[in-house]
Short mmCIF file of C-alpha atoms in Angstrom, two decimals:
data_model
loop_
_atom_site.label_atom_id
_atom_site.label_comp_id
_atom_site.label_asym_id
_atom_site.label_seq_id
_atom_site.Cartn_x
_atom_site.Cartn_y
_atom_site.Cartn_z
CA UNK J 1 57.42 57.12 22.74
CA UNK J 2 54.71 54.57 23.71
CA UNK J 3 53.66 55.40 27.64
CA UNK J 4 51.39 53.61 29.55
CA UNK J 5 48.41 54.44 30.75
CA UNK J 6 48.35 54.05 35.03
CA UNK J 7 44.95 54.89 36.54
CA UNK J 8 43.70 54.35 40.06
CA UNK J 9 40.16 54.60 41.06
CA UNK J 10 37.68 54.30 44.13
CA UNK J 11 34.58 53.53 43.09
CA UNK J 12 31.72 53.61 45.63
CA UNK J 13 30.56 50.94 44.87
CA UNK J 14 29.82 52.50 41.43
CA UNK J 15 27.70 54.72 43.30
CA UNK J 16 25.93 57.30 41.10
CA UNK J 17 26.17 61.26 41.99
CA UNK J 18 24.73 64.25 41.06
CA UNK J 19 26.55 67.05 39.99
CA UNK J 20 26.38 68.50 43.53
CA UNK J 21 27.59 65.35 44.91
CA UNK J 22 24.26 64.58 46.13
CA UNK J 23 23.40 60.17 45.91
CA UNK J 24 21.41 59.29 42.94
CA UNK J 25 19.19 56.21 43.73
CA UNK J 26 21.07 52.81 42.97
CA UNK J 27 20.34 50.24 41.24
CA UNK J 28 18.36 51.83 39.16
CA UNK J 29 16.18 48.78 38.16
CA UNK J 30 16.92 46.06 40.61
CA UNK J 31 15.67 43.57 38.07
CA UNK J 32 18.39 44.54 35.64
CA UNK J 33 22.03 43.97 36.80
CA UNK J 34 22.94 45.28 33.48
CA UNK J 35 21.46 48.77 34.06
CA UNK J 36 23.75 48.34 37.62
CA UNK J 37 26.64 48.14 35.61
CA UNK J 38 26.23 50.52 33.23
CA UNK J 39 27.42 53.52 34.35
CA UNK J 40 30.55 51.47 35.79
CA UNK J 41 31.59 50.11 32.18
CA UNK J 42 31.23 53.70 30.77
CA UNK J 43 32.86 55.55 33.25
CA UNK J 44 36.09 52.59 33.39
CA UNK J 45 36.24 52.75 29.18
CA UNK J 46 36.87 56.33 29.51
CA UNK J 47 39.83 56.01 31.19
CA UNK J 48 41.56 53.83 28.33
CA UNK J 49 44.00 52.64 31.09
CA UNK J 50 46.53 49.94 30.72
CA UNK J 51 46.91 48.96 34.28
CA UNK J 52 43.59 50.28 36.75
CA UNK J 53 43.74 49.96 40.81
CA UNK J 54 39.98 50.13 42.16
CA UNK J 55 39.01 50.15 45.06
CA UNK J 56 35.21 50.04 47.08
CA UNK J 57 34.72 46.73 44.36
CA UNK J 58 31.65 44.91 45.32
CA UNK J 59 30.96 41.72 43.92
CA UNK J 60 27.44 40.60 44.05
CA UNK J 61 25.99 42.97 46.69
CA UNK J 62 22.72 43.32 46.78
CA UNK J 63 23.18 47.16 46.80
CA UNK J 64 25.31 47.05 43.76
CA UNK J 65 22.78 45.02 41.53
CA UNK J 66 23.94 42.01 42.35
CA UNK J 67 27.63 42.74 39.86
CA UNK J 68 30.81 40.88 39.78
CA UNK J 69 32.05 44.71 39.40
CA UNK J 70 35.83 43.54 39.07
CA UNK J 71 34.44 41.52 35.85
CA UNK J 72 32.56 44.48 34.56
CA UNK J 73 35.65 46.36 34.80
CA UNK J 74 37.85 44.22 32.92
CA UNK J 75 35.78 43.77 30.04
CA UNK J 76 35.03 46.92 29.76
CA UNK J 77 38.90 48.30 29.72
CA UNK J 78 40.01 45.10 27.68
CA UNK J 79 41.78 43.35 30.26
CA UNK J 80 43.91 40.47 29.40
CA UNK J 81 43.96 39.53 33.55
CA UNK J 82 42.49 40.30 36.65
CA UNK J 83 42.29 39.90 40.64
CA UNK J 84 39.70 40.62 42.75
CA UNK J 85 40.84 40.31 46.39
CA UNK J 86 37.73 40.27 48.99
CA UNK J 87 38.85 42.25 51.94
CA UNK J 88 35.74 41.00 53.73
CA UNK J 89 32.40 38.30 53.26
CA UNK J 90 28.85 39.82 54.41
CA UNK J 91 26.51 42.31 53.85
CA UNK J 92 26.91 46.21 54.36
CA UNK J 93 24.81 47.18 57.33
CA UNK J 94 23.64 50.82 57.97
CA UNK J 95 25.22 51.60 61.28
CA UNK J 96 27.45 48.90 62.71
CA UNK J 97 29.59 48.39 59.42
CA UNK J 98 29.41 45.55 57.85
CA UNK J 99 27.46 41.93 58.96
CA UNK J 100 29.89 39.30 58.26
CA UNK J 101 29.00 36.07 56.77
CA UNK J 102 29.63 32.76 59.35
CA UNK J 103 30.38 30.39 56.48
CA UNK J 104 33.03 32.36 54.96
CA UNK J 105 36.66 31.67 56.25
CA UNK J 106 40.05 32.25 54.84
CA UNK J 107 41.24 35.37 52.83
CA UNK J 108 39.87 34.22 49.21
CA UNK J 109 40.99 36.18 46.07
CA UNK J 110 38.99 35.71 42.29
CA UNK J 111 40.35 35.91 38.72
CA UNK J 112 38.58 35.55 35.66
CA UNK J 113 38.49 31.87 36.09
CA UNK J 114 34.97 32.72 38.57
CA UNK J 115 34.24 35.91 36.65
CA UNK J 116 30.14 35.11 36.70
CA UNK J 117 29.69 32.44 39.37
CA UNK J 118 26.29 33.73 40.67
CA UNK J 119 26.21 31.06 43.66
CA UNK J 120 29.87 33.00 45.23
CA UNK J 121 29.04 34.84 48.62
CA UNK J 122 28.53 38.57 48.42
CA UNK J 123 32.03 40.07 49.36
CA UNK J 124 33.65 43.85 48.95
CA UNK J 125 37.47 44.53 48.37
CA UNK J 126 40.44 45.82 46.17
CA UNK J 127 40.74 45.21 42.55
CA UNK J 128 43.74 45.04 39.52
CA UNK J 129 43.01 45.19 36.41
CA UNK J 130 45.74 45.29 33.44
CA UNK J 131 46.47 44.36 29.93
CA UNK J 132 49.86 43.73 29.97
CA UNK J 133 51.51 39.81 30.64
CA UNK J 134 51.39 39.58 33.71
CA UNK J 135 54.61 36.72 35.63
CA UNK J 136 53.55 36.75 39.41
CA UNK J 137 49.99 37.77 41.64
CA UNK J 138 50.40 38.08 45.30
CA UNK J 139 47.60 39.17 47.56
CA UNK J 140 47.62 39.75 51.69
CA UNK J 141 44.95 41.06 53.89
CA UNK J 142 45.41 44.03 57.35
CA UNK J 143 43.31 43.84 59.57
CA UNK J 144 41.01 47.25 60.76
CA UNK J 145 41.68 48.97 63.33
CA UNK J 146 40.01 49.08 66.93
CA UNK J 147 38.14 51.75 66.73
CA UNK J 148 36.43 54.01 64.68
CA UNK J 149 35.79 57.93 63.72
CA UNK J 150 33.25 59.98 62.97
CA UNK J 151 33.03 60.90 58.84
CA UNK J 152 31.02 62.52 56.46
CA UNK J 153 29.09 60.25 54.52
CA UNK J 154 27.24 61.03 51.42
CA UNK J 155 23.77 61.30 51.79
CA UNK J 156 23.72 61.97 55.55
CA UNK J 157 24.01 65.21 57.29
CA UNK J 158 26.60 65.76 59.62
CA UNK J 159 29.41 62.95 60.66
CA UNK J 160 28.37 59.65 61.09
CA UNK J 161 30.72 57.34 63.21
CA UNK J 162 32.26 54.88 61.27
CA UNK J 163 33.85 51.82 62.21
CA UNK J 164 36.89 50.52 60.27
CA UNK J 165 37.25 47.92 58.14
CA UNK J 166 39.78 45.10 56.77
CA UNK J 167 41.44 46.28 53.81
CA UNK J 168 43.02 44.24 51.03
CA UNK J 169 46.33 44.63 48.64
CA UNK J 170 47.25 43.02 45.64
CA UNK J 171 50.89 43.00 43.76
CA UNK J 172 51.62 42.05 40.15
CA UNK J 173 54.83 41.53 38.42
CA UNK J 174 54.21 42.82 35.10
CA UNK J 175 56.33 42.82 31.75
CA UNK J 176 56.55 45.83 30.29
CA UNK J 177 58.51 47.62 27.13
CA UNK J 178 61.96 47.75 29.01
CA UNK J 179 61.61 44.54 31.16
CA UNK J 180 59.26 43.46 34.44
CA UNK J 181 58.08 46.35 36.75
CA UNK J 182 55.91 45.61 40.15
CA UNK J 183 52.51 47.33 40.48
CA UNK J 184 50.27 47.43 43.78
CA UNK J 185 47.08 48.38 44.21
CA UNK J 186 45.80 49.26 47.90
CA UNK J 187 43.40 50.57 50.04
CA UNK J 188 44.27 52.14 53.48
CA UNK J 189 42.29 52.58 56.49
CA UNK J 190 40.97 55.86 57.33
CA UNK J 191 42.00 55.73 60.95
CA UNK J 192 45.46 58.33 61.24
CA UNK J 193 48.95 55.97 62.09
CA UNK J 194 47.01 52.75 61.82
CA UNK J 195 46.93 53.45 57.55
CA UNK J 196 50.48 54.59 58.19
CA UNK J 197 51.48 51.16 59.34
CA UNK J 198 50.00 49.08 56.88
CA UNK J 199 51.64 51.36 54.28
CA UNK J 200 54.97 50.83 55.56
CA UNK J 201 54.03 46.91 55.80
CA UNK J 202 53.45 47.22 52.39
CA UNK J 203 56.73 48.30 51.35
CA UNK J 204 58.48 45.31 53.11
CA UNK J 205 55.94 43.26 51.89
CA UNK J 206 56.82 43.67 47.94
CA UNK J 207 60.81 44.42 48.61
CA UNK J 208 61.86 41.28 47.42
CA UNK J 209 59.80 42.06 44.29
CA UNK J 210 61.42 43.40 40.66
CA UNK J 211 61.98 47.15 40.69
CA UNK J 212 61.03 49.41 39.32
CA UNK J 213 57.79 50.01 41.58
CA UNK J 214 54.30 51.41 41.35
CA UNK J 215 51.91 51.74 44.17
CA UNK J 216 48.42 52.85 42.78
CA UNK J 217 45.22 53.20 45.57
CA UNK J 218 43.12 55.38 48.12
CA UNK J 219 45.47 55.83 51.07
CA UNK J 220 43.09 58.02 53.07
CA UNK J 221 47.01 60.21 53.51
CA UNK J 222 46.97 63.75 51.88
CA UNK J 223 49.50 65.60 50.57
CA UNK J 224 53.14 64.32 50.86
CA UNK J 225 52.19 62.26 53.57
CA UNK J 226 52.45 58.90 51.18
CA UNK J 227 55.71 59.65 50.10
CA UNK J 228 57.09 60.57 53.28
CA UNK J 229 56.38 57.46 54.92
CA UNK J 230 57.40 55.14 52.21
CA UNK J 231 60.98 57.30 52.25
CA UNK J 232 60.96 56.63 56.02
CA UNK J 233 59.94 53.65 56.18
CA UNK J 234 63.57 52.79 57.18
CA UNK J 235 63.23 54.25 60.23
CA UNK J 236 60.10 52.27 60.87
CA UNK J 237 62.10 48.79 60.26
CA UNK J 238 64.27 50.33 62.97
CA UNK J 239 67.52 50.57 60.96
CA UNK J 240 68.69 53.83 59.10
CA UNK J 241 69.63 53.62 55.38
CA UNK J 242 72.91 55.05 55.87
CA UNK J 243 74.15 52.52 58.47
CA UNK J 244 74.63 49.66 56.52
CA UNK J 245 77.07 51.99 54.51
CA UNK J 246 78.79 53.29 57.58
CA UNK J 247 79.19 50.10 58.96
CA UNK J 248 80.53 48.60 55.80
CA UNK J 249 83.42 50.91 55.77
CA UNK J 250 86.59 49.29 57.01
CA UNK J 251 90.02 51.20 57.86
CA UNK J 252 92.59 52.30 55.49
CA UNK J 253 95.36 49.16 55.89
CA UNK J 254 98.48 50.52 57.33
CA UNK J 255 100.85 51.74 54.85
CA UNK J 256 97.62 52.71 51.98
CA UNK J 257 97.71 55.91 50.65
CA UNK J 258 95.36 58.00 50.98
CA UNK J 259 92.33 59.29 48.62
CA UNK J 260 93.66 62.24 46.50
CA UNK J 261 91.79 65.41 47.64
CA UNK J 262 89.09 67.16 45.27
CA UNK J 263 90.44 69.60 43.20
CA UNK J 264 88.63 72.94 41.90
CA UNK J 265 87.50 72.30 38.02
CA UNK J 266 90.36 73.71 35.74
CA UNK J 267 92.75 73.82 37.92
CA UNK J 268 96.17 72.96 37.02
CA UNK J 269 97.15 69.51 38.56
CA UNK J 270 100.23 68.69 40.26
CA UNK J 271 103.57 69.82 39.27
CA UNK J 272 105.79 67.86 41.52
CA UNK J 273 107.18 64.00 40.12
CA UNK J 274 105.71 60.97 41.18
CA UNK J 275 107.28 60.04 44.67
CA UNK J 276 108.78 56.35 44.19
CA UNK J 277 106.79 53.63 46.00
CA UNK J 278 108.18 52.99 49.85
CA UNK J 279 110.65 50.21 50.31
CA UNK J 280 108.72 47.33 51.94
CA UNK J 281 109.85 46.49 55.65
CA UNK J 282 109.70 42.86 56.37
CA UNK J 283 107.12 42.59 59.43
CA UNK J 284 109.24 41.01 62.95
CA UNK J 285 109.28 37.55 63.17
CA UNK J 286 107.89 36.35 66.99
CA UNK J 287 110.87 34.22 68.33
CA UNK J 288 110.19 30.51 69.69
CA UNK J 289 109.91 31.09 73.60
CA UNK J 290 112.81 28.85 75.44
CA UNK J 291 112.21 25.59 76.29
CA UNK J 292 113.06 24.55 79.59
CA UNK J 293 115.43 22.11 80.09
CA UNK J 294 114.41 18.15 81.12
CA UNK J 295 113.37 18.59 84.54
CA UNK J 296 113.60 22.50 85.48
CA UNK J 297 110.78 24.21 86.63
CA UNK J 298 109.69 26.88 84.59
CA UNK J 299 110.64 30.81 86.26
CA UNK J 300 106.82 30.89 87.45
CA UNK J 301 106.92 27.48 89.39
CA UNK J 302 110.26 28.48 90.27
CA UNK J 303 108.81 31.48 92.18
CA UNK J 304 105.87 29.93 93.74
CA UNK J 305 108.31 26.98 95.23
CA UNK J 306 111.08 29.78 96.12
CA UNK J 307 107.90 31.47 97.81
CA UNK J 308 107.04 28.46 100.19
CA UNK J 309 103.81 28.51 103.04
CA UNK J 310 100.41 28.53 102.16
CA UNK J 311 100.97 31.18 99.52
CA UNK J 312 103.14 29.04 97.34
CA UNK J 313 101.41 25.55 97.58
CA UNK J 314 97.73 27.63 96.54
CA UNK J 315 100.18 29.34 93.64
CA UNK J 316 100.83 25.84 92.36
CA UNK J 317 97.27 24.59 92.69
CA UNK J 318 96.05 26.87 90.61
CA UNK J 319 99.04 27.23 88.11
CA UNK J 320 98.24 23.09 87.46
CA UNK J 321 94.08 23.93 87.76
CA UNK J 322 94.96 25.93 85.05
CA UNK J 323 96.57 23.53 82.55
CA UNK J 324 94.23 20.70 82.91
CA UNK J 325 95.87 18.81 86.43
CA UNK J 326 94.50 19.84 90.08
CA UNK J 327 97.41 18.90 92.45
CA UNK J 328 96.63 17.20 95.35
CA UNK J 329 96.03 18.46 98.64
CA UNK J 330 97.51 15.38 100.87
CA UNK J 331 101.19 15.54 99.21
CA UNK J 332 104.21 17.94 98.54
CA UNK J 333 103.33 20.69 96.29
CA UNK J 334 105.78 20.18 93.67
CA UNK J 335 105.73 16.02 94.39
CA UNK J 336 104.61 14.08 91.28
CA UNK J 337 101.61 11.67 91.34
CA UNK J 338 100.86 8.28 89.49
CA UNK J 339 98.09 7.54 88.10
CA UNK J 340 96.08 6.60 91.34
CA UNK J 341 96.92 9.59 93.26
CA UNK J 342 100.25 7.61 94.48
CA UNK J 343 103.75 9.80 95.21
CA UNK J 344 105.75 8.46 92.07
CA UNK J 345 109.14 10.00 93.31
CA UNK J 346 110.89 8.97 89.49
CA UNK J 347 109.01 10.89 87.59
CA UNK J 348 108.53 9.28 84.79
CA UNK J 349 105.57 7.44 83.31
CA UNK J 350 104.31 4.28 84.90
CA UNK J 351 104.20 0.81 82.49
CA UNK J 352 100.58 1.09 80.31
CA UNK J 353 100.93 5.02 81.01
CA UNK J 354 98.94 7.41 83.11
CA UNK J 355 98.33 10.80 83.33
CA UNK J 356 100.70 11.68 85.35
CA UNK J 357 103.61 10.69 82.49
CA UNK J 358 106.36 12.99 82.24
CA UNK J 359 107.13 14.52 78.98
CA UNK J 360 110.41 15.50 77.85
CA UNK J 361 111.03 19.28 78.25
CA UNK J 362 108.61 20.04 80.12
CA UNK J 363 108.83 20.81 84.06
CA UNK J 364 107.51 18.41 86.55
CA UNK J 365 105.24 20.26 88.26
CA UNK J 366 103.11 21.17 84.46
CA UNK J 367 102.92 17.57 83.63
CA UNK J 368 99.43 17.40 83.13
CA UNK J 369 99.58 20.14 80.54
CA UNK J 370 99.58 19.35 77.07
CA UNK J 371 101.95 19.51 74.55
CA UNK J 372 102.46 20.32 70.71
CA UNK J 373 106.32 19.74 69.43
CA UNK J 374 107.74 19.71 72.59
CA UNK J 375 106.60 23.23 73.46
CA UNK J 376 104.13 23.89 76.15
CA UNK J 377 100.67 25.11 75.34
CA UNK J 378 97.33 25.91 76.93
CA UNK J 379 94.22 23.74 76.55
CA UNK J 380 93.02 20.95 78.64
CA UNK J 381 89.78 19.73 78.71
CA UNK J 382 87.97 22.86 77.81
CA UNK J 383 90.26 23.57 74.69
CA UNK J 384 87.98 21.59 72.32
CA UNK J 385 84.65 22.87 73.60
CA UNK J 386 85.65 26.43 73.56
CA UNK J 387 87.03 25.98 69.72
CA UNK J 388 83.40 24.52 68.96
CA UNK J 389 82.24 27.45 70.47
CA UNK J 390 84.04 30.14 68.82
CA UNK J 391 83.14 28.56 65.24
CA UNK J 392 79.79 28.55 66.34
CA UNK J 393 79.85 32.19 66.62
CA UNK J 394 81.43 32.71 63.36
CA UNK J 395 78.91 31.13 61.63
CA UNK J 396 76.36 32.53 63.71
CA UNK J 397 77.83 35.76 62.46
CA UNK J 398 78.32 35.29 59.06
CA UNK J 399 74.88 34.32 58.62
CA UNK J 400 74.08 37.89 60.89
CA UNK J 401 75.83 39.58 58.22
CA UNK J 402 74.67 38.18 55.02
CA UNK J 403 70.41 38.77 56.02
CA UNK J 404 71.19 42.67 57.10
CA UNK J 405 72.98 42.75 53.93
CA UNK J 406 70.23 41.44 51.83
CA UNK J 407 67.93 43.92 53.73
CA UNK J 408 70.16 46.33 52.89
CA UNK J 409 69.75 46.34 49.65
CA UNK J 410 66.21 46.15 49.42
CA UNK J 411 65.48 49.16 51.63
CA UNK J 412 67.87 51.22 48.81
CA UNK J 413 65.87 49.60 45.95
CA UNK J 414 63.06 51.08 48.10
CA UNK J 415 64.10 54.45 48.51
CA UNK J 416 63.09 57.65 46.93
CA UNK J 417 59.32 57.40 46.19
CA UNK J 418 58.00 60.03 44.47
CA UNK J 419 54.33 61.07 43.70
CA UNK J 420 53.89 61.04 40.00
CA UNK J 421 50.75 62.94 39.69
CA UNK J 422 49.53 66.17 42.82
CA UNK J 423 45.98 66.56 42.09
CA UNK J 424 43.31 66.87 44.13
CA UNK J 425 40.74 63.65 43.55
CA UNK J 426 38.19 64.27 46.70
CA UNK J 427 35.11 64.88 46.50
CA UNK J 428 34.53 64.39 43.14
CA UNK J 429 32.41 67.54 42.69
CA UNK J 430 35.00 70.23 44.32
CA UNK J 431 38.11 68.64 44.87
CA UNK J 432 40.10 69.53 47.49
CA UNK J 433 42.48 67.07 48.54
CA UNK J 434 44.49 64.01 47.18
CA UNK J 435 43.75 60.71 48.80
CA UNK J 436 44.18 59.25 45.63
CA UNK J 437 48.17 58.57 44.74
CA UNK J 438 50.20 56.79 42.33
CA UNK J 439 53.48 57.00 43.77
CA UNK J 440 56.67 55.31 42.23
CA UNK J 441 60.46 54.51 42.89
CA UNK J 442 62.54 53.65 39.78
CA UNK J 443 61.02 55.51 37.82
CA UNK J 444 63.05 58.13 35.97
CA UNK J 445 61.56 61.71 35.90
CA UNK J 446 61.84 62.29 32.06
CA UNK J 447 59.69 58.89 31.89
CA UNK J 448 56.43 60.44 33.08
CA UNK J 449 53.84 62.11 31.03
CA UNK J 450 50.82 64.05 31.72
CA UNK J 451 48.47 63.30 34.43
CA UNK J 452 44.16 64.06 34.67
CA UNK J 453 41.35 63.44 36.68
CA UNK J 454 38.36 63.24 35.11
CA UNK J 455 35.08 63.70 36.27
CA UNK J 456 32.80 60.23 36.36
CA UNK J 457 29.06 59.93 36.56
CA UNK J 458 29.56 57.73 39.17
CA UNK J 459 31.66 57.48 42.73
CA UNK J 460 32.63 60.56 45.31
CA UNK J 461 36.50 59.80 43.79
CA UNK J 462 37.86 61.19 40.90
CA UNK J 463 39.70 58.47 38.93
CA UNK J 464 43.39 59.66 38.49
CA UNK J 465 45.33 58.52 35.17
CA UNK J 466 49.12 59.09 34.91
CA UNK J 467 51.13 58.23 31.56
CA UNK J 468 54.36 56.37 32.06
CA UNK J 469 56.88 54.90 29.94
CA UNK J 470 57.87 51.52 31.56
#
């Protein structure tokens, strides 16, 4: 079986060491970039990686030799294409960070296509290297945090307060032996809960991306920590994975028989004969309700008149409020009106019609409600707008339901990370701890091979490789 070759790597800079960690002066000939990038070529070929994250990339720093490093890296690993994504433009400065340059704006990312352009401005960032076809590139920025902490830095005694910095990400859709897989490469701030946030950002970020998934980088998270958060990342979007489930359920129609009931395996099944289906009870029809004869008052009106006083004329105001005709105050309670407010004492519908027209069937005093098939109904004026209204809010929910849905399913595409390799990678001389993950979802267990972490002549990180079959 063929397995690929996944690496990630923080470089330093390409930052020689000694074998007690100590710095080694760098460049070693600031004449010669090529002496610069050296010890970066050699240490990347050893690795023999089909797909390498890298991270700490400079790209013509004067510190560095003036190297496109990301370019050095490719050629060296026989890369058939490449991003560089600069997380920042400027110059590293020895206590306050970094001193940005004015005339660079915009989040800019490089390929091979300005592999060697000696004019670019000096910038630092993330890298992704691979030799495999690669379908789609997408690249996003996160900005640092607020503040910084205090760190050991190599070469210095003591912790030396270091501010953060903006750090840079970059996907790839890549084809692969058994169809397209994603792979990200990323490197977190070292400030606790703000890298946990941009590693949960991350996993929206790429959900609408091909599974399966591989996210390669420096998290500046030990341990399990990585995994954890991607798995709960869920709870960070502020919706549980099992909800959508729960809420998809429906009840059991009336009449459905229930789910048979788990038996013990070898158990002997059921002995009894099949109980005949039920016989199927047509459902009651609603009658018609009675239509009043020409002229009588329905029971209601009936009762209001029989009630008489105040009480009963109020009782019929609001009873014709109610279907669409206020009755009038100056006039008999039950009297009809024309079509100018006038007493009509016939009843019936004056020449050119009115709104005060009688209909046939239905009692005087409800004239003004209207009417389907002789049968009284409720509407009025507000019977159209509230319709409107309620499809509004159909749609409005249909839509609702179709987005959580489709977020739905990408947060169980996204579930179930697992850390393919647990090796320590920091400091390269002693390791003790893993900042260093690649951590994947979709990826079956029997597909991963062995993982290392070899030592490099240059960088505090060990590099760590991880065979997979994709």
């Amino acid at each position: 079986m063929d397995r690929l070759r996944i690496a990630t790597f923080n470089l330093l800079h390409g930052q020689p060491l000694a074998r007690d960690g100590a710095p080694l002066p760098f460049p070693p000939d600031p004449a010669d970039p090529a002496a610069a990038a050296a010890g970066l070529a050699e240490a990347v070929a050893s690795l023999d990686a089909d797909v390498l994250a890298l991270q700490e990339v400079d790209r013509h720093q004067p510190r560095s030799g003036l190297v496109d490093q990301a370019a050095v890296a490719a050629e060296a690993m026989g890369a058939a294409d490449w991003r560089f994504a600069a997380a920042l433009h400027g110059r590293p400065a020895p206590v306050s960070g970094w001193v940005r340059d004015p005339s660079a704006t915009g989040f800019r990312v490089y390929g091979p296509g300005q592999a060697g352009s000696g004019g670019d401005l000096p910038s630092y960032g993330t890298a992704l290297l691979t030799r495999l076809p690669v379908h789609h590139w997408r690249a996003r920025r996160f900005p640092p945090a607020p503040f910084g902490l205090p760190l050991r830095v190599a070469g210095r005694r003591g912790l030396t307060r270091v501010p953060d910095e903006p750090r840079a990400a970059l996907a790839a859709v890549l084809e692969g032996r058994r169809g397209p897989f994603t792979v990200v490469a990323a490197h977190l701030s070292f400030v606790p809960g703000w890298n946990v946030a941009q590693l949960a950002g991350i996993r929206r970020w790429i959900s609408d991306l091909p599974a399966p998934y591989l996210l390669l980088g420096d998290f500046n998270l030990v341990g399990a920590v990585p995994r954890t958060v991607l798995g709960g990342a869920a709870v960070v979007d502020g919706v549980a994975v099992a909800a959508p489930r729960l809420r998809g359920r429906r009840p059991a129609p009336a009449g459905a028989q229930a789910p048979a009931a788990r038996r013990p395996a070898g158990a002997p099944g059921p002995t009894t004969s099949p109980v005949p289906p039920p016989v199927p009870v047509p459902a009651a029809v609603p009658l018609p309700a009675p239509v009043p004869a020409p002229g009588a008052a329905s029971p209601r009106t009936a009762r209001l008149r029989g009630a008489g006083g105040p009480e009963g004329q109020r009782g019929l105001r609001r009873l014709r409020v109610l279907y669409g005709q206020r009755a009038p105050r100056g006039g008999a309670a039950g009297e009809p009106r024309g079509p100018h407010g006038t007493p009509d004492a016939a009843g019936a519908r004056p020449a050119g019609g009115g709104p005060g027209a009688a209909r046939e069937g239905v009692p005087a005093a409800l004239r003004g409600m209207p009417a389907q098939g002789g049968v009284p109904v409720q509407g009025g004026p507000g019977g159209p707008r509230e319709a409107r209204r309620a499809g509004l809010r159909r749609v409005s929910r249909e839509r609702f339901r179709r987005r959580r849905a489709a977020r739905s399913r990408a947060r169980e595409r996204l579930q179930g990370w697992r850390d393919l390799a647990r090796t320590p990678t920091y400091p390269s001389h002693r390791p003790a701890v893993q900042f260093d993950h690649v951590l994947a979802v979709g990826v079956l267990p029997a597909s991963v091979g062995a993982a290392e972490s070899p030592r490099t002549p240059i960088s505090d990180h060990r590099p760590l490789v991880v065979e997979v079959d994709l």
